[in-house]
PDB file of C-alpha atoms in Angstrom:
ATOM      1  CA  MET H  26     -39.242  11.147   2.609  1.00 61.00           C
ATOM      2  CA  PRO H  27     -40.250  11.282   6.281  1.00 92.00           C
ATOM      3  CA  ILE H  28     -40.022   8.427   8.741  1.00 94.00           C
ATOM      4  CA  VAL H  29     -42.678   8.593  11.450  1.00 94.00           C
ATOM      5  CA  GLU H  30     -43.350   6.488  14.549  1.00 93.00           C
ATOM      6  CA  ILE H  31     -46.546   4.488  13.993  1.00 91.00           C
ATOM      7  CA  ASN H  32     -47.733   1.717  16.322  1.00 88.00           C
ATOM      8  CA  ASN H  33     -44.258   1.630  17.934  1.00 89.00           C
ATOM      9  CA  LYS H  34     -42.545   1.167  14.562  1.00 92.00           C
ATOM     10  CA  LYS H  35     -40.713   3.457  12.165  1.00 96.00           C
ATOM     11  CA  VAL H  36     -42.785   3.821   9.001  1.00 96.00           C
ATOM     12  CA  HIS H  37     -41.801   5.478   5.735  1.00 96.00           C
ATOM     13  CA  ILE H  38     -44.461   7.921   4.486  1.00 96.00           C
ATOM     14  CA  LEU H  39     -45.093   9.697   1.174  1.00 96.00           C
ATOM     15  CA  GLU H  40     -47.773  12.356   0.685  1.00 97.00           C
ATOM     16  CA  LEU H  41     -49.275  14.292  -2.200  1.00 97.00           C
ATOM     17  CA  ASN H  42     -51.631  17.297  -2.030  1.00 98.00           C
ATOM     18  CA  LYS H  43     -51.617  17.601   1.761  1.00 96.00           C
ATOM     19  CA  GLU H  44     -54.066  20.513   1.660  1.00 96.00           C
ATOM     20  CA  ALA H  45     -56.978  18.493   0.235  1.00 97.00           C
ATOM     21  CA  SER H  46     -59.961  17.898   2.512  1.00 96.00           C
ATOM     22  CA  GLU H  47     -60.358  14.183   1.716  1.00 98.00           C
ATOM     23  CA  THR H  48     -57.736  11.448   1.871  1.00 98.00           C
ATOM     24  CA  ILE H  49     -57.013   8.290  -0.104  1.00 98.00           C
ATOM     25  CA  VAL H  50     -54.548   5.847   1.452  1.00 98.00           C
ATOM     26  CA  MET H  51     -52.772   3.521  -0.993  1.00 98.00           C
ATOM     27  CA  ILE H  52     -51.424   0.158   0.206  1.00 98.00           C
ATOM     28  CA  HIS H  53     -48.850  -1.753  -1.840  1.00 95.00           C
ATOM     29  CA  GLY H  54     -48.409  -5.539  -1.984  1.00 89.00           C
ATOM     30  CA  MET H  55     -45.991  -7.903  -0.300  1.00 85.00           C
ATOM     31  CA  PHE H  56     -42.338  -7.592  -1.380  1.00 81.00           C
ATOM     32  CA  THR H  57     -42.971  -4.253  -3.137  1.00 83.00           C
ATOM     33  CA  ASN H  58     -43.158  -0.713  -1.745  1.00 88.00           C
ATOM     34  CA  SER H  59     -45.042   2.566  -2.139  1.00 92.00           C
ATOM     35  CA  SER H  60     -43.112   3.513  -5.293  1.00 89.00           C
ATOM     36  CA  LEU H  61     -45.522   1.181  -7.103  1.00 89.00           C
ATOM     37  CA  PHE H  62     -48.162   3.923  -6.876  1.00 94.00           C
ATOM     38  CA  TYR H  63     -46.133   7.065  -6.274  1.00 92.00           C
ATOM     39  CA  PHE H  64     -44.747   7.747  -9.746  1.00 90.00           C
ATOM     40  CA  ASN H  65     -47.625   6.909 -12.079  1.00 90.00           C
ATOM     41  CA  ILE H  66     -50.974   6.480 -10.336  1.00 96.00           C
ATOM     42  CA  ALA H  67     -51.008   8.557  -7.140  1.00 97.00           C
ATOM     43  CA  PRO H  68     -50.515  11.926  -8.945  1.00 97.00           C
ATOM     44  CA  GLU H  69     -53.816  11.416 -10.792  1.00 97.00           C
ATOM     45  CA  LEU H  70     -55.743  10.956  -7.549  1.00 98.00           C
ATOM     46  CA  ALA H  71     -53.845  13.867  -5.990  1.00 98.00           C
ATOM     47  CA  LYS H  72     -55.591  16.246  -8.400  1.00 97.00           C
ATOM     48  CA  LYS H  73     -58.463  16.128  -5.914  1.00 98.00           C
ATOM     49  CA  TYR H  74     -57.361  14.141  -2.861  1.00 98.00           C
ATOM     50  CA  HIS H  75     -54.701  14.142  -0.211  1.00 98.00           C
ATOM     51  CA  VAL H  76     -52.913  10.892  -1.127  1.00 98.00           C
ATOM     52  CA  LEU H  77     -51.079   9.095   1.663  1.00 98.00           C
ATOM     53  CA  LEU H  78     -48.724   6.213   0.887  1.00 98.00           C
ATOM     54  CA  TYR H  79     -46.670   4.147   3.304  1.00 97.00           C
ATOM     55  CA  ASP H  80     -44.311   1.188   3.227  1.00 96.00           C
ATOM     56  CA  LEU H  81     -45.590  -1.852   5.091  1.00 96.00           C
ATOM     57  CA  ARG H  82     -43.526  -3.126   8.001  1.00 94.00           C
ATOM     58  CA  SER H  83     -40.194  -4.597   6.789  1.00 92.00           C
ATOM     59  CA  HIS H  84     -40.772  -3.168   3.283  1.00 91.00           C
ATOM     60  CA  GLY H  85     -39.185  -0.222   1.512  1.00 87.00           C
ATOM     61  CA  LEU H  86     -37.722   2.218   4.015  1.00 91.00           C
ATOM     62  CA  SER H  87     -39.914   1.149   6.932  1.00 93.00           C
ATOM     63  CA  GLU H  88     -38.447  -0.566   9.978  1.00 92.00           C
ATOM     64  CA  LYS H  89     -37.562  -4.254   9.679  1.00 92.00           C
ATOM     65  CA  ILE H  90     -39.825  -6.319  11.935  1.00 91.00           C
ATOM     66  CA  ASP H  91     -39.740 -10.113  12.170  1.00 93.00           C
ATOM     67  CA  GLN H  92     -43.384 -10.659  13.139  1.00 93.00           C
ATOM     68  CA  GLY H  93     -46.911  -9.363  12.671  1.00 94.00           C
ATOM     69  CA  PHE H  94     -47.661 -10.012   8.994  1.00 93.00           C
ATOM     70  CA  ASP H  95     -51.184 -11.224   9.691  1.00 95.00           C
ATOM     71  CA  LEU H  96     -54.057  -9.068   8.477  1.00 96.00           C
ATOM     72  CA  LYS H  97     -55.071  -8.006  11.988  1.00 96.00           C
ATOM     73  CA  SER H  98     -51.598  -6.601  12.752  1.00 96.00           C
ATOM     74  CA  LEU H  99     -51.186  -4.920   9.372  1.00 97.00           C
ATOM     75  CA  SER H 100     -54.643  -3.345   9.602  1.00 97.00           C
ATOM     76  CA  SER H 101     -53.764  -2.125  13.087  1.00 96.00           C
ATOM     77  CA  ASP H 102     -50.761  -0.355  11.547  1.00 97.00           C
ATOM     78  CA  LEU H 103     -53.105   1.329   9.085  1.00 97.00           C
ATOM     79  CA  ILE H 104     -55.517   2.532  11.779  1.00 97.00           C
ATOM     80  CA  HIS H 105     -52.629   3.862  13.891  1.00 97.00           C
ATOM     81  CA  LEU H 106     -51.467   5.716  10.770  1.00 97.00           C
ATOM     82  CA  LEU H 107     -54.905   7.319  10.405  1.00 97.00           C
ATOM     83  CA  ASN H 108     -54.857   8.283  14.078  1.00 97.00           C
ATOM     84  CA  PHE H 109     -51.391   9.801  13.731  1.00 96.00           C
ATOM     85  CA  TYR H 110     -52.643  12.070  10.927  1.00 96.00           C
ATOM     86  CA  ASN H 111     -55.998  12.744  12.645  1.00 97.00           C
ATOM     87  CA  LEU H 112     -57.937  11.231   9.754  1.00 98.00           C
ATOM     88  CA  SER H 113     -61.403  10.191  10.878  1.00 97.00           C
ATOM     89  CA  GLN H 114     -62.377   8.608   7.547  1.00 98.00           C
ATOM     90  CA  VAL H 115     -60.481   7.722   4.368  1.00 98.00           C
ATOM     91  CA  ASP H 116     -60.856   5.881   1.095  1.00 98.00           C
ATOM     92  CA  LEU H 117     -58.506   2.969   0.449  1.00 98.00           C
ATOM     93  CA  VAL H 118     -56.723   1.574  -2.602  1.00 98.00           C
ATOM     94  CA  GLY H 119     -54.962  -1.766  -2.140  1.00 98.00           C
ATOM     95  CA  TYR H 120     -52.844  -3.777  -4.566  1.00 96.00           C
ATOM     96  CA  SER H 121     -52.391  -7.552  -4.259  1.00 91.00           C
ATOM     97  CA  PHE H 122     -51.824  -8.340  -0.562  1.00 92.00           C
ATOM     98  CA  GLY H 123     -52.590  -4.673   0.098  1.00 96.00           C
ATOM     99  CA  GLY H 124     -56.066  -5.480  -1.192  1.00 97.00           C
ATOM    100  CA  LEU H 125     -56.494  -8.028   1.587  1.00 96.00           C
ATOM    101  CA  ILE H 126     -55.418  -5.417   4.149  1.00 97.00           C
ATOM    102  CA  THR H 127     -57.962  -3.063   2.592  1.00 98.00           C
ATOM    103  CA  LEU H 128     -60.763  -5.622   2.837  1.00 98.00           C
ATOM    104  CA  TYR H 129     -59.874  -6.560   6.419  1.00 98.00           C
ATOM    105  CA  SER H 130     -59.828  -2.904   7.459  1.00 98.00           C
ATOM    106  CA  ALA H 131     -63.143  -2.237   5.718  1.00 98.00           C
ATOM    107  CA  ILE H 132     -64.765  -5.112   7.605  1.00 98.00           C
ATOM    108  CA  HIS H 133     -63.282  -4.440  11.052  1.00 98.00           C
ATOM    109  CA  TYR H 134     -63.143  -0.624  10.991  1.00 98.00           C
ATOM    110  CA  PRO H 135     -66.199   0.313   8.892  1.00 97.00           C
ATOM    111  CA  GLU H 136     -66.547   3.702  10.584  1.00 98.00           C
ATOM    112  CA  ARG H 137     -63.053   4.680   9.383  1.00 98.00           C
ATOM    113  CA  ILE H 138     -63.221   3.438   5.791  1.00 98.00           C
ATOM    114  CA  LYS H 139     -65.446   4.895   3.058  1.00 98.00           C
ATOM    115  CA  LYS H 140     -64.972   3.568  -0.477  1.00 98.00           C
ATOM    116  CA  ILE H 141     -62.436   0.856  -1.334  1.00 98.00           C
ATOM    117  CA  ALA H 142     -60.645  -0.056  -4.563  1.00 98.00           C
ATOM    118  CA  ILE H 143     -58.967  -3.436  -4.881  1.00 98.00           C
ATOM    119  CA  ILE H 144     -56.357  -4.118  -7.564  1.00 97.00           C
ATOM    120  CA  GLU H 145     -55.365  -7.730  -8.230  1.00 94.00           C
ATOM    121  CA  SER H 146     -56.019  -9.053  -4.738  1.00 93.00           C
ATOM    122  CA  PRO H 147     -55.761 -12.826  -4.363  1.00 90.00           C
ATOM    123  CA  ILE H 148     -58.105 -14.795  -2.167  1.00 89.00           C
ATOM    124  CA  THR H 149     -56.582 -16.558   0.813  1.00 83.00           C
ATOM    125  CA  ASP H 150     -58.229 -19.982   0.700  1.00 69.00           C
ATOM    126  CA  LYS H 151     -56.798 -22.061  -2.127  1.00 62.00           C
ATOM    127  CA  ASP H 152     -58.946 -25.164  -1.665  1.00 59.00           C
ATOM    128  CA  GLY H 153     -57.391 -25.692   1.743  1.00 56.00           C
ATOM    129  CA  ASP H 154     -53.832 -25.800   0.360  1.00 58.00           C
ATOM    130  CA  THR H 155     -51.977 -23.176   2.384  1.00 55.00           C
ATOM    131  CA  GLU H 156     -48.766 -23.808   0.472  1.00 57.00           C
ATOM    132  CA  LYS H 157     -50.415 -22.240  -2.582  1.00 60.00           C
ATOM    133  CA  VAL H 158     -50.969 -19.039  -0.625  1.00 58.00           C
ATOM    134  CA  ILE H 159     -47.285 -18.778   0.263  1.00 60.00           C
ATOM    135  CA  GLU H 160     -46.239 -19.741  -3.258  1.00 59.00           C
ATOM    136  CA  LYS H 161     -48.373 -16.966  -4.762  1.00 59.00           C
ATOM    137  CA  TYR H 162     -46.666 -14.258  -2.709  1.00 54.00           C
ATOM    138  CA  GLY H 163     -43.259 -15.747  -3.452  1.00 58.00           C
ATOM    139  CA  ASN H 164     -43.938 -15.814  -7.175  1.00 57.00           C
ATOM    140  CA  GLU H 165     -45.233 -12.247  -7.035  1.00 55.00           C
ATOM    141  CA  PHE H 166     -41.854 -11.110  -5.781  1.00 52.00           C
ATOM    142  CA  LEU H 167     -39.708 -13.241  -8.064  1.00 52.00           C
ATOM    143  CA  GLU H 168     -41.642 -12.349 -11.214  1.00 55.00           C
ATOM    144  CA  HIS H 169     -42.690  -8.761 -10.638  1.00 56.00           C
ATOM    145  CA  TYR H 170     -40.849  -6.842  -7.954  1.00 52.00           C
ATOM    146  CA  MET H 171     -37.791  -5.677  -9.862  1.00 55.00           C
ATOM    147  CA  GLN H 172     -39.871  -4.938 -12.949  1.00 55.00           C
ATOM    148  CA  ASN H 173     -42.081  -2.724 -10.771  1.00 50.00           C
ATOM    149  CA  TYR H 174     -39.000  -1.009  -9.422  1.00 50.00           C
ATOM    150  CA  SER H 175     -37.254  -0.420 -12.719  1.00 51.00           C
ATOM    151  CA  VAL H 176     -40.297   0.778 -14.664  1.00 51.00           C
ATOM    152  CA  SER H 177     -41.766   3.035 -11.970  1.00 46.00           C
ATOM    153  CA  THR H 178     -38.470   4.656 -10.979  1.00 46.00           C
ATOM    154  CA  LYS H 179     -36.865   4.613 -14.464  1.00 51.00           C
ATOM    155  CA  ILE H 180     -33.780   3.069 -12.822  1.00 49.00           C
ATOM    156  CA  VAL H 181     -32.448  -0.223 -14.127  1.00 53.00           C
ATOM    157  CA  PRO H 182     -31.554  -2.309 -11.056  1.00 54.00           C
ATOM    158  CA  ASN H 183     -27.918  -3.307 -10.780  1.00 58.00           C
ATOM    159  CA  LYS H 184     -26.560  -6.505  -9.278  1.00 62.00           C
ATOM    160  CA  ARG H 185     -26.365  -4.982  -5.809  1.00 66.00           C
ATOM    161  CA  GLN H 186     -30.038  -3.928  -5.917  1.00 63.00           C
ATOM    162  CA  LEU H 187     -31.097  -7.343  -7.148  1.00 64.00           C
ATOM    163  CA  GLU H 188     -29.171  -9.005  -4.333  1.00 70.00           C
ATOM    164  CA  LYS H 189     -30.660  -6.582  -1.799  1.00 68.00           C
ATOM    165  CA  ASN H 190     -34.208  -7.411  -2.834  1.00 70.00           C
ATOM    166  CA  LYS H 191     -33.517 -11.147  -2.989  1.00 73.00           C
ATOM    167  CA  LYS H 192     -32.218 -10.793   0.567  1.00 78.00           C
ATOM    168  CA  LEU H 193     -35.466  -9.069   1.577  1.00 78.00           C
ATOM    169  CA  PHE H 194     -37.462 -11.915   0.075  1.00 79.00           C
ATOM    170  CA  ASP H 195     -35.373 -14.524   1.886  1.00 81.00           C
ATOM    171  CA  TYR H 196     -35.627 -12.586   5.142  1.00 86.00           C
ATOM    172  CA  LEU H 197     -39.403 -12.259   4.994  1.00 85.00           C
ATOM    173  CA  MET H 198     -40.048 -15.848   3.954  1.00 82.00           C
ATOM    174  CA  HIS H 199     -37.453 -17.596   6.140  1.00 85.00           C
ATOM    175  CA  GLU H 200     -36.662 -15.367   9.132  1.00 91.00           C
ATOM    176  CA  THR H 201     -40.027 -13.823  10.000  1.00 92.00           C
ATOM    177  CA  SER H 202     -43.499 -15.003  10.966  1.00 92.00           C
ATOM    178  CA  MET H 203     -44.823 -14.210   7.476  1.00 88.00           C
ATOM    179  CA  PRO H 204     -45.406 -17.808   6.276  1.00 85.00           C
ATOM    180  CA  ASP H 205     -47.197 -18.749   9.498  1.00 87.00           C
ATOM    181  CA  ASP H 206     -49.190 -15.512   9.411  1.00 89.00           C
ATOM    182  CA  LEU H 207     -50.353 -16.171   5.859  1.00 85.00           C
ATOM    183  CA  ILE H 208     -51.546 -19.603   6.944  1.00 84.00           C
ATOM    184  CA  LYS H 209     -53.289 -18.056   9.955  1.00 87.00           C
ATOM    185  CA  ASP H 210     -55.379 -15.894   7.609  1.00 90.00           C
ATOM    186  CA  ARG H 211     -56.170 -18.662   5.159  1.00 86.00           C
ATOM    187  CA  TYR H 212     -59.941 -18.470   5.685  1.00 89.00           C
ATOM    188  CA  PHE H 213     -60.237 -14.696   5.553  1.00 93.00           C
ATOM    189  CA  SER H 214     -61.672 -14.611   2.012  1.00 92.00           C
ATOM    190  CA  SER H 215     -64.728 -16.650   2.987  1.00 93.00           C
ATOM    191  CA  LYS H 216     -68.093 -15.760   1.507  1.00 95.00           C
ATOM    192  CA  GLU H 217     -69.335 -14.834   4.980  1.00 96.00           C
ATOM    193  CA  ASN H 218     -66.519 -12.345   5.544  1.00 96.00           C
ATOM    194  CA  MET H 219     -66.769 -10.801   2.099  1.00 97.00           C
ATOM    195  CA  ASN H 220     -70.546 -10.475   2.413  1.00 97.00           C
ATOM    196  CA  SER H 221     -69.917  -8.166   5.374  1.00 97.00           C
ATOM    197  CA  VAL H 222     -68.068  -5.575   3.271  1.00 98.00           C
ATOM    198  CA  ASN H 223     -70.523  -2.664   3.334  1.00 97.00           C
ATOM    199  CA  GLN H 224     -68.473  -0.057   1.480  1.00 98.00           C
ATOM    200  CA  GLU H 225     -68.913   0.762  -2.184  1.00 98.00           C
ATOM    201  CA  SER H 226     -66.145  -1.305  -3.782  1.00 98.00           C
ATOM    202  CA  LEU H 227     -64.190  -1.425  -7.033  1.00 98.00           C
ATOM    203  CA  LEU H 228     -62.330  -4.512  -8.293  1.00 98.00           C
ATOM    204  CA  LEU H 229     -59.679  -4.178 -11.031  1.00 98.00           C
ATOM    205  CA  TYR H 230     -57.969  -7.246 -12.530  1.00 98.00           C
ATOM    206  CA  GLY H 231     -55.771  -8.093 -15.494  1.00 96.00           C
ATOM    207  CA  MET H 232     -57.214 -10.272 -18.245  1.00 96.00           C
ATOM    208  CA  GLN H 233     -54.059 -12.396 -18.266  1.00 92.00           C
ATOM    209  CA  SER H 234     -53.616 -12.496 -14.486  1.00 90.00           C
ATOM    210  CA  ASP H 235     -53.569 -15.703 -12.482  1.00 86.00           C
ATOM    211  CA  CYS H 236     -55.558 -13.741  -9.882  1.00 89.00           C
ATOM    212  CA  LEU H 237     -58.461 -13.110 -12.265  1.00 94.00           C
ATOM    213  CA  PRO H 238     -60.445 -16.156 -11.011  1.00 93.00           C
ATOM    214  CA  ASP H 239     -59.983 -14.810  -7.468  1.00 93.00           C
ATOM    215  CA  GLY H 240     -61.378 -11.459  -8.561  1.00 96.00           C
ATOM    216  CA  LYS H 241     -64.448 -13.133 -10.034  1.00 97.00           C
ATOM    217  CA  ILE H 242     -65.032 -14.923  -6.734  1.00 96.00           C
ATOM    218  CA  LEU H 243     -64.773 -11.641  -4.826  1.00 97.00           C
ATOM    219  CA  LYS H 244     -67.165 -10.032  -7.336  1.00 97.00           C
ATOM    220  CA  ASN H 245     -69.790 -12.612  -6.398  1.00 97.00           C
ATOM    221  CA  TYR H 246     -69.144 -12.307  -2.650  1.00 97.00           C
ATOM    222  CA  ILE H 247     -68.924  -8.515  -2.081  1.00 98.00           C
ATOM    223  CA  PRO H 248     -72.378  -6.894  -2.102  1.00 97.00           C
ATOM    224  CA  ASN H 249     -71.869  -3.377  -3.487  1.00 96.00           C
ATOM    225  CA  VAL H 250     -69.147  -3.926  -6.067  1.00 98.00           C
ATOM    226  CA  THR H 251     -68.136  -2.925  -9.585  1.00 98.00           C
ATOM    227  CA  PHE H 252     -65.747  -5.217 -11.455  1.00 98.00           C
ATOM    228  CA  PHE H 253     -63.519  -4.484 -14.468  1.00 98.00           C
ATOM    229  CA  GLU H 254     -60.955  -6.473 -16.448  1.00 98.00           C
ATOM    230  CA  GLY H 255     -58.135  -4.650 -18.225  1.00 97.00           C
ATOM    231  CA  GLU H 256     -55.251  -5.588 -20.487  1.00 95.00           C
ATOM    232  CA  GLY H 257     -52.389  -7.017 -18.426  1.00 91.00           C
ATOM    233  CA  ASP H 258     -51.503  -9.610 -15.821  1.00 88.00           C
ATOM    234  CA  HIS H 259     -50.828  -9.344 -12.088  1.00 87.00           C
ATOM    235  CA  ASN H 260     -48.394  -6.539 -12.862  1.00 86.00           C
ATOM    236  CA  ILE H 261     -51.148  -4.368 -14.375  1.00 91.00           C
ATOM    237  CA  PRO H 262     -50.404  -1.200 -12.317  1.00 92.00           C
ATOM    238  CA  ILE H 263     -47.081  -1.027 -14.174  1.00 87.00           C
ATOM    239  CA  GLN H 264     -48.172  -2.510 -17.493  1.00 87.00           C
ATOM    240  CA  ASN H 265     -51.340  -0.474 -17.875  1.00 92.00           C
ATOM    241  CA  PRO H 266     -51.245   2.516 -15.495  1.00 93.00           C
ATOM    242  CA  GLU H 267     -53.438   4.681 -17.740  1.00 95.00           C
ATOM    243  CA  TRP H 268     -56.295   2.194 -17.462  1.00 97.00           C
ATOM    244  CA  ILE H 269     -55.836   1.912 -13.690  1.00 98.00           C
ATOM    245  CA  LYS H 270     -55.752   5.700 -13.343  1.00 97.00           C
ATOM    246  CA  LYS H 271     -58.939   6.154 -15.366  1.00 98.00           C
ATOM    247  CA  LYS H 272     -60.859   3.513 -13.432  1.00 98.00           C
ATOM    248  CA  LEU H 273     -59.726   4.912 -10.074  1.00 98.00           C
ATOM    249  CA  ALA H 274     -60.420   8.503 -11.152  1.00 98.00           C
ATOM    250  CA  ASP H 275     -63.941   7.570 -12.259  1.00 98.00           C
ATOM    251  CA  PHE H 276     -64.612   5.659  -9.050  1.00 98.00           C
ATOM    252  CA  PHE H 277     -63.377   8.444  -6.779  1.00 98.00           C
ATOM    253  CA  ASN H 278     -64.846  11.230  -8.937  1.00 97.00           C
ATOM    254  CA  VAL H 279     -61.528  12.918  -9.633  1.00 96.00           C
TER     255      VAL H 279
END
């Protein structure tokens, strides 16, 4: 599990099928880590692609940083990662907040990003109520993180692990710029911005997810998009990985 220096930060990297000629980069959501994809979904894509996964700043085994959780900074990390690996163009898969990073990167670095797949991404503007944005990410952690961890790794978290991840949540929400950065990006999901996504796009959402209405909004905003609903809620990559794998494999022609 290598740690590499990316954009002046230590970043934890995972790779599958390094010899493949094309690359898919997978971006996890806030308060989770790359294990979300690594155990169940990434191996399917690795049948054809070089799959590159990384932990966002202050997540997983990456370096703890107390600032720079806005989409511009996080997308800059992604582009520096591509430069580090000499990848001129890649496809992206983003889950939840990772979907927002994917969309931002597709808009601002169109020459670097080919196709994009978005899983359960929220929109950022909740009728002008920025507290709802922060609450959504907080609830995502409290309701889903340890379930993601235990199911994907087959390890039942003990009290120490639970305390460690609660500490991460408290650190990110109370000792970093994350809340202010989320507010800063509150208008990112505007119709104007989403209309400028030129890549072929896939949207995957759970039928029981509270993000499903957000997905339907994105479906109407993004020009070249295919939209599917599957059985599950916001935690659908863990609840229904076979469906996610099939939809991604079809989209990327695996």
